[in-house]
C-alpha positions as a LaTeX table, in Angstrom:
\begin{tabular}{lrrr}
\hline
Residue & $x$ (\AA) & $y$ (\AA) & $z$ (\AA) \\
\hline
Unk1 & 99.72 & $-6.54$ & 97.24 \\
Unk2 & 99.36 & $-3.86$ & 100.23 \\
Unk3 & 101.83 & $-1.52$ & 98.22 \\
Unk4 & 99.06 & $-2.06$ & 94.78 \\
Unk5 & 96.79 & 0.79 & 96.21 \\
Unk6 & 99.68 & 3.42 & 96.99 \\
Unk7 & 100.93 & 2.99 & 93.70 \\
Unk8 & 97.73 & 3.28 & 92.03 \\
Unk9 & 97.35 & 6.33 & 93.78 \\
Unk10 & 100.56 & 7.63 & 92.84 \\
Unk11 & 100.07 & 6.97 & 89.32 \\
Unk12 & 97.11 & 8.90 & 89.40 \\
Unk13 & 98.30 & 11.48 & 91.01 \\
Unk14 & 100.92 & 11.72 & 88.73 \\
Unk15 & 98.08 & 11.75 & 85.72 \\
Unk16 & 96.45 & 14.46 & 87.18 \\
Unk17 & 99.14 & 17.15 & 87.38 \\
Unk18 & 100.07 & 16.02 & 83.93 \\
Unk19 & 97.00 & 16.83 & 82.91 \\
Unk20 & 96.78 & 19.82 & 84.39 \\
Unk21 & 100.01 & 21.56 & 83.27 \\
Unk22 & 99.08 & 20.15 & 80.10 \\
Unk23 & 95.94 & 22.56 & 79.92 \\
Unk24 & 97.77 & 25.26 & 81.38 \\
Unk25 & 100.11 & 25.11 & 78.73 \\
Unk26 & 97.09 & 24.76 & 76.26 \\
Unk27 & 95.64 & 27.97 & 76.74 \\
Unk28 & 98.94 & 29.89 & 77.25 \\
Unk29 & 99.03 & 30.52 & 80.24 \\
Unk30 & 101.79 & 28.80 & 81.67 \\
Unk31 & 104.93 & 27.20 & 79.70 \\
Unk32 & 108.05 & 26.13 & 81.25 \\
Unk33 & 110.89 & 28.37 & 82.32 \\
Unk34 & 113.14 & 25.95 & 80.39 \\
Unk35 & 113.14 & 23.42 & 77.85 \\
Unk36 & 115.08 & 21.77 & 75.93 \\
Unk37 & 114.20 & 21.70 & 72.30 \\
Unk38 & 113.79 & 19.03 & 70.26 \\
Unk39 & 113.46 & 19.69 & 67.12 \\
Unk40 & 113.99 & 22.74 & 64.70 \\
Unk41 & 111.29 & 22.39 & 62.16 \\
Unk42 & 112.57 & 26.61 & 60.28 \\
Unk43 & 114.70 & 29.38 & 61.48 \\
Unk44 & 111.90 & 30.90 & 63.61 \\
Unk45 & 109.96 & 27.34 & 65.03 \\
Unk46 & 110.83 & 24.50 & 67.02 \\
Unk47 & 109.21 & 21.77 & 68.75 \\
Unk48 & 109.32 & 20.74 & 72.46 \\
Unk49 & 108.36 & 17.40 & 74.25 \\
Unk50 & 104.65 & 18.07 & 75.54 \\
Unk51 & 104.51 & 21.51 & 74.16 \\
Unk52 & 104.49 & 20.99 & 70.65 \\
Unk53 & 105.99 & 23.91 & 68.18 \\
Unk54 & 107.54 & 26.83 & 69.67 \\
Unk55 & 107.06 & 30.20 & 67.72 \\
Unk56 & 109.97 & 32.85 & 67.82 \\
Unk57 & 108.61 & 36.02 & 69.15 \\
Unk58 & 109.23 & 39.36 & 66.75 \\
Unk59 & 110.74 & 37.49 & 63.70 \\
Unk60 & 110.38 & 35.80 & 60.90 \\
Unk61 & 112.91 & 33.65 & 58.81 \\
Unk62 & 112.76 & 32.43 & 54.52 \\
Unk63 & 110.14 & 30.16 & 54.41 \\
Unk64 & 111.31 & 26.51 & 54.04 \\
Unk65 & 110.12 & 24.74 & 50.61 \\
Unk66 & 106.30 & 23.42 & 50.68 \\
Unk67 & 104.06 & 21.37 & 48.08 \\
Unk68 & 103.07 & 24.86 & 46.27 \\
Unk69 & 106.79 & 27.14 & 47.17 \\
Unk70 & 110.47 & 26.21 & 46.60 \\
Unk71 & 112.37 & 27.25 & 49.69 \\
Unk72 & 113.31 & 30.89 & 49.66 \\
Unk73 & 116.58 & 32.30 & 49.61 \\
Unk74 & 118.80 & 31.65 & 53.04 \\
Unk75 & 115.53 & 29.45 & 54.03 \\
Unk76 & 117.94 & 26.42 & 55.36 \\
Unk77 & 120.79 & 28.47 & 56.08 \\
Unk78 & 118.37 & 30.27 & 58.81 \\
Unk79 & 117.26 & 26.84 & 60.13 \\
Unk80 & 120.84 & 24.99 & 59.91 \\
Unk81 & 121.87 & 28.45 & 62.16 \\
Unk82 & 118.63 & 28.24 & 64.37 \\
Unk83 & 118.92 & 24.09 & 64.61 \\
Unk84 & 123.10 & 24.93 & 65.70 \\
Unk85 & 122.29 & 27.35 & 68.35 \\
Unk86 & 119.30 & 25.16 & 70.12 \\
Unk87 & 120.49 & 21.81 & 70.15 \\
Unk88 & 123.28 & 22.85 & 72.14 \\
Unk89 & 124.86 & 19.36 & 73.39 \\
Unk90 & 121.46 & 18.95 & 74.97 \\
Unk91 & 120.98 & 22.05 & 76.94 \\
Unk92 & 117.88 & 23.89 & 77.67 \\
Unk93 & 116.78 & 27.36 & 76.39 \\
Unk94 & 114.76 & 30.09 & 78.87 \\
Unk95 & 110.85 & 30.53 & 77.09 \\
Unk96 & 109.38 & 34.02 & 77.94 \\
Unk97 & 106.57 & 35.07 & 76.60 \\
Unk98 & 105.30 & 38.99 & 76.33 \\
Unk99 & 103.37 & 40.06 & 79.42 \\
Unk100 & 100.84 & 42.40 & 78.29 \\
Unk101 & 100.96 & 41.08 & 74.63 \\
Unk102 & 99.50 & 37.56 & 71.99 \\
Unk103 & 100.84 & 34.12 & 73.73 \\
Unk104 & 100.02 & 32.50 & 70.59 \\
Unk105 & 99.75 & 33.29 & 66.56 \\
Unk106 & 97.41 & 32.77 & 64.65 \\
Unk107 & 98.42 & 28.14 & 64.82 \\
Unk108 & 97.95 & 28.70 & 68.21 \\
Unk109 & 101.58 & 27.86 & 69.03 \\
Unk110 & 103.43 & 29.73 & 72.06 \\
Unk111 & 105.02 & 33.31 & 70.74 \\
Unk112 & 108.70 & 33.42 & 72.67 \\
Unk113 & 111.47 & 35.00 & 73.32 \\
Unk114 & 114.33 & 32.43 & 73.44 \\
Unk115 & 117.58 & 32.89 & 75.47 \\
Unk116 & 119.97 & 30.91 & 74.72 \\
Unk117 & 122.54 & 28.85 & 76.89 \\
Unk118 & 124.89 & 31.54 & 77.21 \\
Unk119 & 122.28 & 34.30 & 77.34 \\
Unk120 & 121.96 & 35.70 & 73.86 \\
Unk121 & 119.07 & 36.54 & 72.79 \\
Unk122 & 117.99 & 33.50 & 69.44 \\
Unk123 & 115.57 & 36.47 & 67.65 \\
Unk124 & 118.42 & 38.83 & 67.96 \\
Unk125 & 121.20 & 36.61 & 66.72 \\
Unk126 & 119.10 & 35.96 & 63.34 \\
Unk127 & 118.82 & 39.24 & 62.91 \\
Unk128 & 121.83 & 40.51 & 63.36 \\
Unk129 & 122.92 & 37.47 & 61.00 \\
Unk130 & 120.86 & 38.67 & 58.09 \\
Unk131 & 118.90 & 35.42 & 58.75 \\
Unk132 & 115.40 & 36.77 & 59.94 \\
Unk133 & 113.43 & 40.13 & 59.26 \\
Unk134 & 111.58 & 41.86 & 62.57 \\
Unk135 & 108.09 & 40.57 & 62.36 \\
Unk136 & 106.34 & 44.06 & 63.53 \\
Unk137 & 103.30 & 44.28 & 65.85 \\
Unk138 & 101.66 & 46.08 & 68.39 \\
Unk139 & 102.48 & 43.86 & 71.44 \\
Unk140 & 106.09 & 43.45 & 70.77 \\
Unk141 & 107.69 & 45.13 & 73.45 \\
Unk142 & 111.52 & 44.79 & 71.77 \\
Unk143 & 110.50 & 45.83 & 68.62 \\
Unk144 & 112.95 & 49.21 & 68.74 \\
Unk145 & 115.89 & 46.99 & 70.20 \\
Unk146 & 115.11 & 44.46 & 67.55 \\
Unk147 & 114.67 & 47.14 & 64.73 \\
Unk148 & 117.66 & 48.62 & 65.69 \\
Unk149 & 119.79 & 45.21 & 64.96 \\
Unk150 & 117.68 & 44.80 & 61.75 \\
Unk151 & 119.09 & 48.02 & 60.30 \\
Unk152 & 122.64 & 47.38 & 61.07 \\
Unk153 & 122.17 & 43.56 & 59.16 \\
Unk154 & 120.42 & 45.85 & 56.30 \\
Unk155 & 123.34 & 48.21 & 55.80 \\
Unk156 & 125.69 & 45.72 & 56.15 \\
Unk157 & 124.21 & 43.74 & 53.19 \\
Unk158 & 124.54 & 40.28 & 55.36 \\
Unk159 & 122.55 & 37.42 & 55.31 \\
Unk160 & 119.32 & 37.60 & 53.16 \\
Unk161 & 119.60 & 41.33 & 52.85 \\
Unk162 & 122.74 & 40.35 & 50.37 \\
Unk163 & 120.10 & 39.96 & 47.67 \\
Unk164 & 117.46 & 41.74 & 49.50 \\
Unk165 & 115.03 & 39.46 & 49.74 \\
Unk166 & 112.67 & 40.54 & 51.82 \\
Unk167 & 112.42 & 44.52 & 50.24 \\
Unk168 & 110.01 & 44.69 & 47.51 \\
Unk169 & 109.16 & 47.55 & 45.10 \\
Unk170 & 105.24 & 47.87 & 45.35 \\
Unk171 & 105.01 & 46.88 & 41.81 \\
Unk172 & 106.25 & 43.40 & 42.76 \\
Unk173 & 103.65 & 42.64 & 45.22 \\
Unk174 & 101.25 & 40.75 & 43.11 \\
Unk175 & 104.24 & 37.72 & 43.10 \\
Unk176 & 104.87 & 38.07 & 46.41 \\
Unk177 & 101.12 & 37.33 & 47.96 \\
Unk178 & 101.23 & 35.43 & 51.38 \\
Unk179 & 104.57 & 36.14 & 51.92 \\
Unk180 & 105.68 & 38.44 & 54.56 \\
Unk181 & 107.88 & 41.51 & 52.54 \\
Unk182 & 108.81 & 45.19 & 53.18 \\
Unk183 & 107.12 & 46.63 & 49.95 \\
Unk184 & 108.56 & 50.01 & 49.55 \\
Unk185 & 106.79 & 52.79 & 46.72 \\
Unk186 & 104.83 & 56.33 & 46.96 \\
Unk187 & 101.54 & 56.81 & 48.36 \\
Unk188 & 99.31 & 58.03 & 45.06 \\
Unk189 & 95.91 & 58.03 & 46.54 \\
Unk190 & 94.07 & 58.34 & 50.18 \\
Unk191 & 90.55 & 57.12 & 49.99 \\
Unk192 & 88.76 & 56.87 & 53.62 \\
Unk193 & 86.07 & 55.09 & 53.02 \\
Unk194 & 83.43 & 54.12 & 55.77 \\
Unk195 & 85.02 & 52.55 & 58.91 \\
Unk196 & 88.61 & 52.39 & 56.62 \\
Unk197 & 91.27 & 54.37 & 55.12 \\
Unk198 & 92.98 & 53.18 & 51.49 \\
Unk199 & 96.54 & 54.32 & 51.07 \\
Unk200 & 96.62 & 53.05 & 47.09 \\
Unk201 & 100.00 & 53.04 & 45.55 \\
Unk202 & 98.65 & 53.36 & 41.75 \\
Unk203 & 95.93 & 55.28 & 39.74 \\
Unk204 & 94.05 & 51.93 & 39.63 \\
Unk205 & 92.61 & 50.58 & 43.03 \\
Unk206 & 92.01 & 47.36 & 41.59 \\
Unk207 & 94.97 & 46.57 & 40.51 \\
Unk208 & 98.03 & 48.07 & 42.02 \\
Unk209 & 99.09 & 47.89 & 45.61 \\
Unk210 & 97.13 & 48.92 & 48.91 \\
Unk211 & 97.65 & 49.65 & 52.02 \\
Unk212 & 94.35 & 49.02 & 53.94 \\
Unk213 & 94.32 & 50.31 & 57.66 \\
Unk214 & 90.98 & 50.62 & 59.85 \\
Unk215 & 89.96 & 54.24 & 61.17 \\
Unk216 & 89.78 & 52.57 & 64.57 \\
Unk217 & 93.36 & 51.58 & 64.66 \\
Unk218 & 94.12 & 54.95 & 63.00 \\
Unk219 & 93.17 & 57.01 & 65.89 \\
Unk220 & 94.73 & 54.85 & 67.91 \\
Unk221 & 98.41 & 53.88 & 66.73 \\
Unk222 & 98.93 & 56.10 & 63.81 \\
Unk223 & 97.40 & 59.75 & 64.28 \\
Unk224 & 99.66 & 60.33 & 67.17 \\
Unk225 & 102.98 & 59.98 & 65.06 \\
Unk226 & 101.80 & 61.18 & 61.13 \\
Unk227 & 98.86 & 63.51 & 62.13 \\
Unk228 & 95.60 & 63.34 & 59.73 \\
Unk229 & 95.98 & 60.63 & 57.12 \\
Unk230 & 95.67 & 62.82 & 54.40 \\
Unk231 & 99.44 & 63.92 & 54.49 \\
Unk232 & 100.10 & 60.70 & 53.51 \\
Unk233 & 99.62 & 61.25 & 49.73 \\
Unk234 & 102.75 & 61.55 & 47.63 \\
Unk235 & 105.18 & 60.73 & 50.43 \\
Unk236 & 107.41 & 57.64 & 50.22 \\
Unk237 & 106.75 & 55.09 & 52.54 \\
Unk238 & 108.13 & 51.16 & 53.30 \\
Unk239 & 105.14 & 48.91 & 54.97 \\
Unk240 & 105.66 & 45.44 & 56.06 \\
Unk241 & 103.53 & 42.53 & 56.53 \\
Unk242 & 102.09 & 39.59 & 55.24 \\
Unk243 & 100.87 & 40.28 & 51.92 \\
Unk244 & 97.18 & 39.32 & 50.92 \\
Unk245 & 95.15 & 39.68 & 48.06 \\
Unk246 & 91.80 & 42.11 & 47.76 \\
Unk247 & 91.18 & 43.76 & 44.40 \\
Unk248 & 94.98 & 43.38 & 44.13 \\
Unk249 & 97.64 & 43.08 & 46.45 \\
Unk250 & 97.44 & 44.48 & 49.96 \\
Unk251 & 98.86 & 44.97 & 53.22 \\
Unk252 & 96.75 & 45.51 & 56.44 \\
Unk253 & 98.52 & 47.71 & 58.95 \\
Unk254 & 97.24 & 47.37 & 62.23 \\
Unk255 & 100.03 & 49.15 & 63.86 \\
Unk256 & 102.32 & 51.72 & 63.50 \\
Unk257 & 105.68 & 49.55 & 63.40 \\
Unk258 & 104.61 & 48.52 & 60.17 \\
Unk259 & 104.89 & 51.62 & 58.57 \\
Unk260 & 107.82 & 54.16 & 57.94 \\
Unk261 & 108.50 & 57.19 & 56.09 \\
Unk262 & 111.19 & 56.50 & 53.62 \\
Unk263 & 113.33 & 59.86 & 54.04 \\
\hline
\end{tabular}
């Protein structure tokens, strides 16, 4: 009975700094150095005991079949791959996340970089595989290291890019809409109008493919590297992001990454 109140105290105790790691973790600020994972729900996500799913940072795999999609091509190759390389007899994987950059998407689940047991790099290993695309933003601070793997998997013809799944030709977009696809065509139009700037791949806005990108983030991520917008007409360009759907199909670039000249 004298030991009841020490061990009450120690339980709570114990509650408390649960709970507050928990929190920490909650709002992103604080994950564990290491974890080991426990399960592999695609190629790019996994779960961890009090963490939830895990988001690899600066990639994105085939998307696994859902109630509305069949799987896409190399969809559970990526994940058998991704599931082989994590649940490594057990062992735990190093979590960093991007210091001046998102700690979550848009799920709110932790954006990582995952190194593996014997220190490769689990975005990089997709890629180079063929199994993942880079998923290009502002805050990824690997993006030209991870680009640079991309194209080699590319040339090579491995993986996905066997069948090229992920490049598009602009006049495929409209059955590719909340997917996440190079699209690839030339620039026929440059409207700026109001606060954005319309880079519309056909003579009919409505219909054909769009690249929509706000003056704001123009000045800031674009002007630098292609000069005045304008120049843009008639030149052959790849852009890649998550397709949506506004008066026909449409990309939003927010950042430069997303967009190259195809020479």
């Amino acid at each position: 009975m004298v030991q009841t109140p020490k061990l009450l105290l120690s339980l709570l105790l114990s509650l408390f700094l649960w709970s507050t790691t928990m929190n920490s973790w909650a709002d992103g600020r604080r994950l564990p150095l290491q974890a080991v994972p426990g399960a592999v729900v695609d190629g790019d996500t996994f779960t961890i005991f009090d963490v939830g799913r895990i988001r690899i940072m600066g990639i994105d795999t085939p998307e696994m079949e859902s109630e509305r999609n069949p799987a896409e091509p190399y969809a559970l190759e990526a994940k058998k791959r991704a599931q082989y390389l994590l649940m490594n007899r057990g062992h735990s994987v190093k979590l960093t996340l991007e210091k001046k950059g998102r700690k979550r998407d848009v799920y709110k689940r932790p954006l990582c970089y995952v190194e593996l047991p014997d220190g490769q790099d689990l975005g990089e290993v997709l890629l180079e595989e063929g199994l993942a695309i880079v998923y290009a933003s502002g805050d990824l601070s690997r993006f030209k290291r991870y680009m640079k793997v991309e194209r080699r998997a590319r040339k090579a013809g491995v993986g996905a890019w066997e069948q090229g799944h992920w490049l598009i030709d602009h006049k495929e977009a409209r059955g590719h809409v909340g997917a996440y696809r190079i699209v690839r065509g030339q620039i026929q139009k440059v409207i700026k109008k109001g606060k954005w700037i319309y880079l519309n791949f056909g003579k009919n806005w409505r219909e054909d493919f769009t690249i929509s990108i706000s003056h704001r983030d123009w000045q800031a991520y674009f002007r630098k590297t292609l000069g005045s917008f304008k120049d843009l007409k008639n030149q052959k360009v790849e852009v890649r992001g998550r397709i949506g759907w506004r008066n026909g199909p449409l990309i939003r670039a927010h950042h430069i990454s997303q967009l190259q000249l195809d020479k």
